[in-house]
Amino acid sequence: VQERGRGGVGLAGLLPQMDLEPWGEVIGGAGFRIVIYPDYRPMKWSKLLLNLIANASAAILGRSPDAIFADAGLFRLERAALREALAVMRALGIMPVGLPGYPVPWLAWAVRMLPAWLLRRWLRPLVAGGRGSKRPSLSLDLARGRSEVGWLNGAVVRYGQQVGVPTPVNAALTETLEGIMSGRLEAALYHREPGRLLQAAGLGQLSEGVMYVG
């Protein structure tokens, strides 16, 4: 069921000789916008960039994506996580590609080049319009007793290790959410004190520039 008009379906073969045109015709005939990519890696990594935005942090802190972007300190965390992912992509030789309805190359450029205040002003309405007060996927997973953070932020960490790119922020997001999932860490502490997450990521400040001491 196509519930909304934005976006579409991206198709890419795991093998270069795969012919995806018949699949594109079938799915496109059902009313979906189709984009076929010659290489699956740029498509997967570009989708990963979108999935990282205000996802793990929202699950850890018990906040909506809009609330994450409303906080200057937590936005620094989001920006740093995306920059790490882009650095890993560059080391792998993978360039971001546009996805149906989502100009990911523009997002990548903005994350790298715009000052934090301007990037936040540009991204926050997009995040609020796309997710707003809705719970992101990792928050829903947490409520169900599972987590895919190892395949999102954790993937950035694993590939970063392979290519020698440091990823401390994505590592902190992965380890913290997995710790909450396992019961090793108490979720309520992070709900009350976001500075714990910032400190774990090496950013060391509580929201809106207030130092956290603990």
Coordinates of N, CA and C in Angstrom, one line a residue, residues 10-11 13 27 46-47 52 71 84 91 101 126 133 135 145 148 157 159 171 178 185 190:
G10 N 14.2 2.4 -4.3 CA 15.4 2.3 -5.0 C 15.8 0.8 -5.1
L11 N 16.3 0.5 -6.3 CA 16.7 -0.9 -6.6 C 18.1 -1.0 -7.1
G13 N 21.3 -4.1 -7.8 CA 21.6 -5.6 -7.8 C 22.9 -5.8 -7.1
I27 N 7.1 -2.8 -10.1 CA 6.9 -2.0 -8.9 C 6.4 -0.6 -9.4
S46 N 23.7 5.8 1.5 CA 22.9 7.1 1.5 C 21.7 6.9 2.3
K47 N 21.1 5.7 2.3 CA 19.9 5.5 3.1 C 20.3 5.4 4.6
L52 N 20.3 7.6 10.3 CA 21.0 8.0 11.5 C 20.4 9.2 12.2
D71 N 17.5 21.2 20.7 CA 18.5 21.4 21.7 C 19.9 21.6 21.0
E84 N 31.1 11.7 11.0 CA 31.8 10.4 11.1 C 31.4 9.5 9.9
A91 N 36.4 7.3 3.0 CA 37.5 6.3 3.0 C 37.2 5.1 2.3
G101 N 13.1 11.3 -3.7 CA 12.5 12.3 -2.8 C 13.4 12.9 -1.8
L126 N 12.9 20.2 8.3 CA 12.8 19.0 7.5 C 12.6 17.8 8.4
S133 N 7.0 14.7 16.0 CA 6.8 14.1 17.3 C 6.7 12.5 17.2
R135 N 7.8 8.7 16.9 CA 8.9 7.9 17.5 C 9.7 7.3 16.3
G145 N 11.8 -4.5 22.7 CA 12.8 -5.4 23.3 C 13.9 -5.8 22.3
E148 N 18.2 -2.4 16.3 CA 18.9 -2.5 15.1 C 20.1 -1.5 15.1
V157 N 30.7 2.3 12.9 CA 31.9 2.0 13.7 C 32.7 0.8 13.1
Y159 N 32.9 -0.4 10.0 CA 33.6 0.0 8.7 C 34.7 1.1 9.0
A171 N 30.1 5.2 18.1 CA 30.4 4.1 19.1 C 29.6 4.4 20.4
E178 N 22.7 -0.2 23.3 CA 22.8 -1.6 23.5 C 22.9 -1.9 25.0
L185 N 22.6 -0.5 31.5 CA 22.5 0.9 31.8 C 21.0 1.2 32.0
Y190 N 19.5 8.6 31.5 CA 19.7 9.4 30.3 C 18.6 10.3 30.0

